[in-house]
PDB file of C-alpha atoms in Angstrom:
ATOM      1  CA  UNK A 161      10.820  -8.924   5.799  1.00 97.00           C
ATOM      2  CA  UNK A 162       9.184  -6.124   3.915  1.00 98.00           C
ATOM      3  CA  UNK A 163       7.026  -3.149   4.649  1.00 98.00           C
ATOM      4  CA  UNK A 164       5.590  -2.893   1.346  1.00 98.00           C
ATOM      5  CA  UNK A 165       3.377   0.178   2.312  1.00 98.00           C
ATOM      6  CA  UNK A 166       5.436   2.903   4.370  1.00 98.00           C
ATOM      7  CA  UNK A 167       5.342   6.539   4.374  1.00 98.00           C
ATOM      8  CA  UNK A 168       8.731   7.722   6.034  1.00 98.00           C
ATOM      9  CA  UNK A 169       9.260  10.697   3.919  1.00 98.00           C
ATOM     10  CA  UNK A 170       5.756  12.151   5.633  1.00 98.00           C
ATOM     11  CA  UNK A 171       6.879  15.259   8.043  1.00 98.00           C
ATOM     12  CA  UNK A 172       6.287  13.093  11.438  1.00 98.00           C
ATOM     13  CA  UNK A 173       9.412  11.473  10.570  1.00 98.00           C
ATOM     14  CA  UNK A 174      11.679  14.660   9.723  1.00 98.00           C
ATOM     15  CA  UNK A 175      13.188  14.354  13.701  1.00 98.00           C
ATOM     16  CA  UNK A 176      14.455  10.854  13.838  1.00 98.00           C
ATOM     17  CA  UNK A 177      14.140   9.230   9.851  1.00 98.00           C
ATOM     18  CA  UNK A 178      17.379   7.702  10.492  1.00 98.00           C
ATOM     19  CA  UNK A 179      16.738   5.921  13.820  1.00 98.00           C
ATOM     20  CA  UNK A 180      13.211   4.831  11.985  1.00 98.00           C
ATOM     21  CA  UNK A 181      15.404   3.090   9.334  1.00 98.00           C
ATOM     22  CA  UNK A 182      17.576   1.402  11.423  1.00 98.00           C
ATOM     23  CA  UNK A 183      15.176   0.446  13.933  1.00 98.00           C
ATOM     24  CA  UNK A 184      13.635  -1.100  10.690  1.00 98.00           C
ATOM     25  CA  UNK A 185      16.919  -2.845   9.432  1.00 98.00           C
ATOM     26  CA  UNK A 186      17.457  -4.426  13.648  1.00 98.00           C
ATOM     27  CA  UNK A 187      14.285  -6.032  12.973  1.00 96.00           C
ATOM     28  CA  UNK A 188      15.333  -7.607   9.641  1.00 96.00           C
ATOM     29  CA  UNK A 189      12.819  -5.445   7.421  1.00 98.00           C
ATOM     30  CA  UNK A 190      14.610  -5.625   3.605  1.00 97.00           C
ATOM     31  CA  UNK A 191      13.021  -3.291   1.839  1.00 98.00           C
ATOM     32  CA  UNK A 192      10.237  -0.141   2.442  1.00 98.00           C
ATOM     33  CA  UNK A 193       8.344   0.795  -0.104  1.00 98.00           C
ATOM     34  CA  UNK A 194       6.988   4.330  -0.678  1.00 98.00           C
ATOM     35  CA  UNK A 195       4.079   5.194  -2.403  1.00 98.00           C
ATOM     36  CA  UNK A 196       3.349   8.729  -3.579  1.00 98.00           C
ATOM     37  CA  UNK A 197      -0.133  10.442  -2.518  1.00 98.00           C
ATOM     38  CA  UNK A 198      -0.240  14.072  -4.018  1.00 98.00           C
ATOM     39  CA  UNK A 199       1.941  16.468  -5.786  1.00 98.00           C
ATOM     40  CA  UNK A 200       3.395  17.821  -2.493  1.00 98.00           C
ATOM     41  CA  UNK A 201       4.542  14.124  -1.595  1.00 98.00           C
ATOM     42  CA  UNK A 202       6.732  13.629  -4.569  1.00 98.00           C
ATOM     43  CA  UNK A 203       9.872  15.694  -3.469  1.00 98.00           C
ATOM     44  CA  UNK A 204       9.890  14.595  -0.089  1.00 98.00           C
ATOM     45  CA  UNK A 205       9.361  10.802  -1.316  1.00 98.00           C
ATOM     46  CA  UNK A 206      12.670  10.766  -3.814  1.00 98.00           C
ATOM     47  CA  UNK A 207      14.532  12.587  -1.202  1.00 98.00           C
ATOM     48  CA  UNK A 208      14.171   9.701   0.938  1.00 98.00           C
ATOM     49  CA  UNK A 209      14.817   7.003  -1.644  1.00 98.00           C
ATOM     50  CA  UNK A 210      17.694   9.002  -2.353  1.00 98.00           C
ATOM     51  CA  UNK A 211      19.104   8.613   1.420  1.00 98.00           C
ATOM     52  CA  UNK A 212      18.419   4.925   1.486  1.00 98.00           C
ATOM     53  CA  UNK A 213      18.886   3.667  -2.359  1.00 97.00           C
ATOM     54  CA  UNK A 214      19.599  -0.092  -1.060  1.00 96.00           C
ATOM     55  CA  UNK A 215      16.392  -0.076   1.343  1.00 98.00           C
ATOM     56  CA  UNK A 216      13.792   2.421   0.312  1.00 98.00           C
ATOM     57  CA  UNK A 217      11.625   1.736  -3.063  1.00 98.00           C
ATOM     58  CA  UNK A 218       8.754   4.570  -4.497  1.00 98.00           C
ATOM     59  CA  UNK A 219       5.515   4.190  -6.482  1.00 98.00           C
ATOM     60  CA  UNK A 220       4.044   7.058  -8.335  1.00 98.00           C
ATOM     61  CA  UNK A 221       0.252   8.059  -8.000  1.00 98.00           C
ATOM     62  CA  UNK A 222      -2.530   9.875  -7.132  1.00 98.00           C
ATOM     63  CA  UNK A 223      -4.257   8.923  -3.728  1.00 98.00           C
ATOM     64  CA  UNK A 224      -8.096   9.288  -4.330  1.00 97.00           C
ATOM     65  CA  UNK A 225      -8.247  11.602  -1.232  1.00 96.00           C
ATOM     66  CA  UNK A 226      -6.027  14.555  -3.048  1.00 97.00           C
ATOM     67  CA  UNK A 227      -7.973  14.585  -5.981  1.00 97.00           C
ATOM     68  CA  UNK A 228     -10.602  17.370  -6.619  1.00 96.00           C
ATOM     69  CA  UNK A 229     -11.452  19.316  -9.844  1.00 95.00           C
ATOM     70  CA  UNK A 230      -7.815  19.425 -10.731  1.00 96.00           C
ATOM     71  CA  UNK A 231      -7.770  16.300 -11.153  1.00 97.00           C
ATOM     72  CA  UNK A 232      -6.503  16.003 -15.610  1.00 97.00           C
ATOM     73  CA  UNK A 233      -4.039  18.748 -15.175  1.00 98.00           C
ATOM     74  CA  UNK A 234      -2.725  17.262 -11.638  1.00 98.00           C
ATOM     75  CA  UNK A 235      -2.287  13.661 -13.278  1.00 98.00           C
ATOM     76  CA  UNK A 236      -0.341  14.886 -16.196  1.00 98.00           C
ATOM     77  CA  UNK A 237       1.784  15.924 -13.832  1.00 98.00           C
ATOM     78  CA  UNK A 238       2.532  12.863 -12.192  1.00 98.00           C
ATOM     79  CA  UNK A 239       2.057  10.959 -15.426  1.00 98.00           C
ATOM     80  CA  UNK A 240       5.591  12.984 -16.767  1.00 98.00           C
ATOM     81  CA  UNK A 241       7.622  11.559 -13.623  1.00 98.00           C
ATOM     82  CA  UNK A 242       7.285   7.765 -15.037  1.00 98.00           C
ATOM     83  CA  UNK A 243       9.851   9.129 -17.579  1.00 98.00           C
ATOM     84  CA  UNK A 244      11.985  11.173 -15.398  1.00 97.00           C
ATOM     85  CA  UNK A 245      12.317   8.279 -12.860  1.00 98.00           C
ATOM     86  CA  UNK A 246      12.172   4.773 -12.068  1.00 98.00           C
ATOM     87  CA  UNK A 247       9.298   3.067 -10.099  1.00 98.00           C
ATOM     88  CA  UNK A 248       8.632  -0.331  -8.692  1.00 98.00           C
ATOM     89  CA  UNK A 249       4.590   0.862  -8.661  1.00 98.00           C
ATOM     90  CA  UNK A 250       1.408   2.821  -9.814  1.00 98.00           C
ATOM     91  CA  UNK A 251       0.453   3.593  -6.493  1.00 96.00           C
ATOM     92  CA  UNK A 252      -1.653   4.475  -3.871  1.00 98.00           C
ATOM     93  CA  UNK A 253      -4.322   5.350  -6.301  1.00 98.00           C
ATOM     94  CA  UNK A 254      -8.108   4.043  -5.241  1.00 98.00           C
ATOM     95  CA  UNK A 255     -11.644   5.483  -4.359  1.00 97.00           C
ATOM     96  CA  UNK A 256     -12.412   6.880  -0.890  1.00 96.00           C
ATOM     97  CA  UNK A 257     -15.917   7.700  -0.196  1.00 95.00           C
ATOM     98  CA  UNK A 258     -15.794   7.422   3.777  1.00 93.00           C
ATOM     99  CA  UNK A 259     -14.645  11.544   4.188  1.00 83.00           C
ATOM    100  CA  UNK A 260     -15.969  12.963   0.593  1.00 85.00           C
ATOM    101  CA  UNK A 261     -18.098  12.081  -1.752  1.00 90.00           C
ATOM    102  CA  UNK A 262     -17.845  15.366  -3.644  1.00 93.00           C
ATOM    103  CA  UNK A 263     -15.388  14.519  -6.095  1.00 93.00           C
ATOM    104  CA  UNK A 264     -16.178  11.052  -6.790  1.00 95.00           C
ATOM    105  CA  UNK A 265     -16.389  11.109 -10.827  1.00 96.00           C
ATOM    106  CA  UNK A 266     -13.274  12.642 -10.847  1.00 97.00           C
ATOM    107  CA  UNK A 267     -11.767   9.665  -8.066  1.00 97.00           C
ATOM    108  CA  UNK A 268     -13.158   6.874 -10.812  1.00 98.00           C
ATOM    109  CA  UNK A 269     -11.457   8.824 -13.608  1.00 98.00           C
ATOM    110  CA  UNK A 270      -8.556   9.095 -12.095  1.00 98.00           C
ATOM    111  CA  UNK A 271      -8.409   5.694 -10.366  1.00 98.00           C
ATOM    112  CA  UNK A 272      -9.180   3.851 -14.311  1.00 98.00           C
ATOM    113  CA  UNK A 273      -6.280   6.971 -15.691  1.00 98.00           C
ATOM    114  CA  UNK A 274      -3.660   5.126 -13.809  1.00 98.00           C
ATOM    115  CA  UNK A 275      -4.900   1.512 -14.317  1.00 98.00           C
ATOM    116  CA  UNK A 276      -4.143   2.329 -17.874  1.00 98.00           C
ATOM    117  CA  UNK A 277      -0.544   3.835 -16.993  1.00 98.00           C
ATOM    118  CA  UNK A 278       0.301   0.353 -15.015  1.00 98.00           C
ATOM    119  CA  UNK A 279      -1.090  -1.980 -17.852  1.00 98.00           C
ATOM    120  CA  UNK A 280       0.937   0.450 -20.445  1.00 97.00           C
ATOM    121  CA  UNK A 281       4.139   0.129 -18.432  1.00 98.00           C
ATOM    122  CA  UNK A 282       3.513  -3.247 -16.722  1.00 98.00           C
ATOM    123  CA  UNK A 283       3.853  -2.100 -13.379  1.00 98.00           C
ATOM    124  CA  UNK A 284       1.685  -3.105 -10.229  1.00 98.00           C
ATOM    125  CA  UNK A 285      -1.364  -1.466  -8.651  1.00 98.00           C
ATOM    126  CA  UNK A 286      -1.511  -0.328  -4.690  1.00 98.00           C
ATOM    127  CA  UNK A 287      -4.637   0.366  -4.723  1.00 98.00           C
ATOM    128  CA  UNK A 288      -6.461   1.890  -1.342  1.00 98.00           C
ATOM    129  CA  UNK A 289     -10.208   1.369  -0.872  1.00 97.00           C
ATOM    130  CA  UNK A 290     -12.541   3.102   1.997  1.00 95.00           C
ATOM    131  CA  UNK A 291     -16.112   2.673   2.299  1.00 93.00           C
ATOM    132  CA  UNK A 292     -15.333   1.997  -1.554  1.00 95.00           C
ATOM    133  CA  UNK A 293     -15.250  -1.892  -2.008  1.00 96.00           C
ATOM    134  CA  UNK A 294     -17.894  -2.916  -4.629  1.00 96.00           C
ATOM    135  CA  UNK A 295     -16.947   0.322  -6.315  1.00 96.00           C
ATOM    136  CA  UNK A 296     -13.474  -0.052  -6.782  1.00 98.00           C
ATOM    137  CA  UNK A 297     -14.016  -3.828  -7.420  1.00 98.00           C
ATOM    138  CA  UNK A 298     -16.284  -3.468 -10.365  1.00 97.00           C
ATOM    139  CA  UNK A 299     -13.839  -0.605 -11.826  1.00 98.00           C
ATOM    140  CA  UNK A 300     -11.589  -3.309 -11.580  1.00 98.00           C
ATOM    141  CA  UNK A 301     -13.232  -6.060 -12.844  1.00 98.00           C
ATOM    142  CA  UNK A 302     -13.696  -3.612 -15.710  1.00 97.00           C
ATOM    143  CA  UNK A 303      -9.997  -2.885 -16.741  1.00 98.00           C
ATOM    144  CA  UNK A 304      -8.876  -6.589 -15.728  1.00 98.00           C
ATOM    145  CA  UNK A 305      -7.059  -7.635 -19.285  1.00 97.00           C
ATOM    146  CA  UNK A 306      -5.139 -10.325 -17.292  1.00 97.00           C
ATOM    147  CA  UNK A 307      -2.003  -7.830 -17.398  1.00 97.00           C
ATOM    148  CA  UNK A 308      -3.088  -6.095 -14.670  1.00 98.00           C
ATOM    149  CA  UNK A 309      -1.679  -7.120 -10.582  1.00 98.00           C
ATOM    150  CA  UNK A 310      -1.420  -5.336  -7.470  1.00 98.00           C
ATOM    151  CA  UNK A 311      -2.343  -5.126  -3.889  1.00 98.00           C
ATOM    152  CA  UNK A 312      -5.285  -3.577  -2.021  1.00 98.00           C
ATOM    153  CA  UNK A 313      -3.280  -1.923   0.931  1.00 98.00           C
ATOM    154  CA  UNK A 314      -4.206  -2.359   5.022  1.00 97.00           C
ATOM    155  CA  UNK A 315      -6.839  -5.265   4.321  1.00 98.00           C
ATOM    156  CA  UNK A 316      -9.823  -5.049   6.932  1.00 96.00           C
ATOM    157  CA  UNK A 317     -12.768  -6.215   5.122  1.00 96.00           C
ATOM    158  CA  UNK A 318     -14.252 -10.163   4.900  1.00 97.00           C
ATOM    159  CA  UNK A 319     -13.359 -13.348   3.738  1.00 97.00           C
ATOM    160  CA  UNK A 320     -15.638 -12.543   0.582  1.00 98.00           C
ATOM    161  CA  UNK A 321     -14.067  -9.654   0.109  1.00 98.00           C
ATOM    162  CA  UNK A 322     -10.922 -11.285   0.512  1.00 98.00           C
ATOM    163  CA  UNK A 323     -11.723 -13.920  -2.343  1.00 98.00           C
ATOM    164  CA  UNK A 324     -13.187 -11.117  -4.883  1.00 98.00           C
ATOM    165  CA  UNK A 325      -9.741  -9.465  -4.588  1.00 98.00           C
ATOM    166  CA  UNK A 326      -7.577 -12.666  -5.297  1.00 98.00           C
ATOM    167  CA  UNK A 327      -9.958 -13.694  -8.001  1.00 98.00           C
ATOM    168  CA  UNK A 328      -8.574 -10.531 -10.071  1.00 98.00           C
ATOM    169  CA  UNK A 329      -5.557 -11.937  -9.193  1.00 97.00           C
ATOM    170  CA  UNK A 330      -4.789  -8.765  -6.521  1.00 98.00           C
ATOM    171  CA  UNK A 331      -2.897  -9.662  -2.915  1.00 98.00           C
ATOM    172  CA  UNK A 332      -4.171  -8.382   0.179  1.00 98.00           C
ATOM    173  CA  UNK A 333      -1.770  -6.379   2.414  1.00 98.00           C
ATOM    174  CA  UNK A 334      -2.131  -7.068   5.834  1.00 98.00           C
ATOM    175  CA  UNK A 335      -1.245  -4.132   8.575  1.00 98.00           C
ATOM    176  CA  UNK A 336      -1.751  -2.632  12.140  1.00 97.00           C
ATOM    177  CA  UNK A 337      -5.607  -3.519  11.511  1.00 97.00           C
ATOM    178  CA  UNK A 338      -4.697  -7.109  11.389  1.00 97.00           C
ATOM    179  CA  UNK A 339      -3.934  -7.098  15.435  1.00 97.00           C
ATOM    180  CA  UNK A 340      -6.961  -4.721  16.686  1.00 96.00           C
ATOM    181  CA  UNK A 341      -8.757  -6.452  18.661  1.00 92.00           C
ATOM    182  CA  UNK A 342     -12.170  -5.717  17.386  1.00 89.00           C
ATOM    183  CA  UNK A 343     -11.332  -5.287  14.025  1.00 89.00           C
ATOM    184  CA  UNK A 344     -12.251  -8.525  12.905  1.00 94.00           C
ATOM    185  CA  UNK A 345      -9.591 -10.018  11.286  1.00 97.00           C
ATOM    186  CA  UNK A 346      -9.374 -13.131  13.816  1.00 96.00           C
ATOM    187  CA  UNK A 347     -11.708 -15.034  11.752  1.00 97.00           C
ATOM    188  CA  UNK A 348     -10.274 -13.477   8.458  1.00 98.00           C
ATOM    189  CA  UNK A 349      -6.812 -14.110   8.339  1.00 98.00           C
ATOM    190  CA  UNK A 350      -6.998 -17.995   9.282  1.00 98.00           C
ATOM    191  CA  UNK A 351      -8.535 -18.464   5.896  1.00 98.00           C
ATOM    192  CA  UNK A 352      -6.760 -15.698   3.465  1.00 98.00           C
ATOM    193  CA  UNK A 353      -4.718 -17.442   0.507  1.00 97.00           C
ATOM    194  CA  UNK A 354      -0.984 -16.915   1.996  1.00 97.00           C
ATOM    195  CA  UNK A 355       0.039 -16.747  -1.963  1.00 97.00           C
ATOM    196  CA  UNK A 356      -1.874 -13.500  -1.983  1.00 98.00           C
ATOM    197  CA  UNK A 357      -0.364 -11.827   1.316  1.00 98.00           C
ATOM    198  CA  UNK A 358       2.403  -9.403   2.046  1.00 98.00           C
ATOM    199  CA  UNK A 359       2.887  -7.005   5.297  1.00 98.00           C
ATOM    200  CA  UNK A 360       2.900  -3.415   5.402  1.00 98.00           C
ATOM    201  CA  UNK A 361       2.835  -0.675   8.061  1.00 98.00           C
ATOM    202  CA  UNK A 362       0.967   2.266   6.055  1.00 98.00           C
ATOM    203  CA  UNK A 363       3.003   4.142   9.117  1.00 98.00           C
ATOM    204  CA  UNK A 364       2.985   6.655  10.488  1.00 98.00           C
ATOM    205  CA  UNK A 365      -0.792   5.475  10.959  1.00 98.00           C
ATOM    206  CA  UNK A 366      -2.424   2.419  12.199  1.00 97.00           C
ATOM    207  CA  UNK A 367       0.170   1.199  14.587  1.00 98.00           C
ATOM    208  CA  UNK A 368      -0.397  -2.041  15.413  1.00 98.00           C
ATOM    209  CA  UNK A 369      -1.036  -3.338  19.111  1.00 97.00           C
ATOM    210  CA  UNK A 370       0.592  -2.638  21.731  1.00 97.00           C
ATOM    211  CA  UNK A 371       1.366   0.440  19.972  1.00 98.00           C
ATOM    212  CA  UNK A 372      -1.902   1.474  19.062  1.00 96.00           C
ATOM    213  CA  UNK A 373      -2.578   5.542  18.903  1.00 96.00           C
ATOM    214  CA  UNK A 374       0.615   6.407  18.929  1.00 98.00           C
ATOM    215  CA  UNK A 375       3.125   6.816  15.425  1.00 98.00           C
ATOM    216  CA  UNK A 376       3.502   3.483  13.376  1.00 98.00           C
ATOM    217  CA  UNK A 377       6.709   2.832  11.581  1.00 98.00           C
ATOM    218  CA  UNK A 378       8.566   0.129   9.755  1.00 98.00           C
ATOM    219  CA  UNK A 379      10.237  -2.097  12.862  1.00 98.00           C
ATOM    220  CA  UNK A 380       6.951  -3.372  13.773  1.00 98.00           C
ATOM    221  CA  UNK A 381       5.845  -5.342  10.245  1.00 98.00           C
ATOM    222  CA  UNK A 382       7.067  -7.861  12.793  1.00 97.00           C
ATOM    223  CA  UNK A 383       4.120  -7.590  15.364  1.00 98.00           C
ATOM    224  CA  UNK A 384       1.955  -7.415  11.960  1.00 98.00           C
ATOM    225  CA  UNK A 385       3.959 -10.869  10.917  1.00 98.00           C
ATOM    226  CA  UNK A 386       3.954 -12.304  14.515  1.00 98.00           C
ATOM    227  CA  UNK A 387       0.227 -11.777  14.855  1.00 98.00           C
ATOM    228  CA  UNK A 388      -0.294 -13.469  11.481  1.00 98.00           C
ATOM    229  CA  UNK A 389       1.765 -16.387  12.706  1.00 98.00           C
ATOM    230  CA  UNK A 390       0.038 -16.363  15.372  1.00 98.00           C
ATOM    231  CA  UNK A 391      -3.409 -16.880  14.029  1.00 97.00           C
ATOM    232  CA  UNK A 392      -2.393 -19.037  11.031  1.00 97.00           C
ATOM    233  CA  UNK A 393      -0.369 -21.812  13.513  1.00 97.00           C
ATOM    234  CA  UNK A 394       2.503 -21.012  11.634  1.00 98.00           C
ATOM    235  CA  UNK A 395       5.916 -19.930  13.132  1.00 98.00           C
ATOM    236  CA  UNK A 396       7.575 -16.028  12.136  1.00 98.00           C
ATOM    237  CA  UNK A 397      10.099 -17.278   9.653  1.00 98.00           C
ATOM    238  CA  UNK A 398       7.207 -19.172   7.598  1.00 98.00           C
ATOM    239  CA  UNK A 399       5.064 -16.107   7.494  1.00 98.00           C
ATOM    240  CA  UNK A 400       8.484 -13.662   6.974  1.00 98.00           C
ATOM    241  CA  UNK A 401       9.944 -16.320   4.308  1.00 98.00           C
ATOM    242  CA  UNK A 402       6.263 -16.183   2.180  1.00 98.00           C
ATOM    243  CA  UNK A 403       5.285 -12.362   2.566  1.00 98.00           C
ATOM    244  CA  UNK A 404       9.225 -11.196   1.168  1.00 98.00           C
ATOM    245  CA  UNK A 405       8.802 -13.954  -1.836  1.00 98.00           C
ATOM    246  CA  UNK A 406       5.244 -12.692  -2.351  1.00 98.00           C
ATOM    247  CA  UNK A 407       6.120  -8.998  -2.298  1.00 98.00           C
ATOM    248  CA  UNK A 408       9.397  -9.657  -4.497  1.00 98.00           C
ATOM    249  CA  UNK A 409       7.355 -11.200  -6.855  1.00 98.00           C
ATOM    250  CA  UNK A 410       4.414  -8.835  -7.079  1.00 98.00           C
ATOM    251  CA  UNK A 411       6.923  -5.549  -7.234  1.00 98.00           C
ATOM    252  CA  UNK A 412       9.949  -6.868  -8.836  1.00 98.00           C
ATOM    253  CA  UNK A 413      12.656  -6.559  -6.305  1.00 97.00           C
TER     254      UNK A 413
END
């Protein structure tokens, strides 16, 4: 299994990272990926990659909710560490427009910036989305050469939305929202493309149920898989078998 959306190297795991990981590895999780958010993130992020070379995997990118008017000298910056290190991503880049709308030309600048660095260097996209759909679909629809592939992280929206998404040829990662009761995703998930899906955590937040409101972290992609078994009529090795080949494919591991 993989949590292809995991932030370990964030500061609520600095007490007990190790335990995380191995909780992780008892539960059969492969691989965690990292993506970067902000400049701050980047140090932190490699450290932890460094610890666990065989598990841990990072992305570099700009997360639309650190960018402000900084936002050309900031990605030069992170533009300079695809040739100072290797990465299995361009990510979590996106537009969020559900805290601020204040910087919003500079979030589309920067979110078609690092389209361009994925199509140049043929990585994948993680892209996050927030009260941003249409938006960031149209951007995308924009830049779509038929090089570019990805995943929209933590998947909560429709069916529609769903089928827009895998149109551009983009997988849907499915996390803690997935089991929330009122979050929809009952009627969603039964008819999702399972081509298009991987797991994730996007821990420490969004824990999934029964764990709900408290820290998320790697060893429960399973509840994330279980619940997708779950509603699919499927059984956990079917779902755990297709979301590893799906997220080996998409990210090259």
């Amino acid at each position: 299994m993989i949590d292809s959306h995991a932030h370990i190297y964030a500061s609520e795991f600095d007490n007990d990272r190790d335990d995380v990981v191995q909780r992780a590895l008892a539960q059969g999780i492969e691989h965690i990926l990292l993506p970067n958010i902000d400049l701050d993130s980047i140090e932190p992020m490699l450290k932890t990659e460094a610890a666990y070379p065989e598990i841990c995997r990072s992305m570099m990118g700009l997360h639309p909710c650190y960018v402000d008017g900084n936002v050309d000298q900031t990605l030069a910056t992170i533009y300079q560490w695809f040739s100072q290190h290797s990465f299995i991503a361009v990510g979590e880049i996106g537009i969020d427009l559900y805290w601020d709308k204040t910087y919003r030309t500079e979030q589309e600048k920067a979110f078609i910036t690092q389209l361009n660095w994925a199509k140049e260097m043929r990585l994948p996209v993680v892209i996050h989305t927030r009260d941003s759909i249409e938006e960031t679909l149209s951007l995308l629809r924009q830049e779509q050469d038929g090089s570019l592939s990805g995943v929209f992280h933590c998947f909560g929206g429709s069916i529609e939305e769903a089928k827009a998404i895998n149109d551009l040829g983009f997988h849907l990662g499915l996390g803690g929202v997935s089991t929330f009761k009122n979050g929809g995703m009952d009627v969603v998930i039964p008819e999702l493309d399972l081509n298009y899906l991987i797991l994730e955590t996007d821990c420490p937040y969004l824990a999934p149920v029964p764990h709900r409101g408290k820290r998320n972290e790697p060893a429960y992609t399973q509840l994330v898989a279980q619940r997708v078994a779950d509603l699919r009529e499927m059984s956990l090795q079917q779902v755990d078998e297709l979301t590893t080949h799906n997220a080996k494919m998409l990210f090259k591991l």
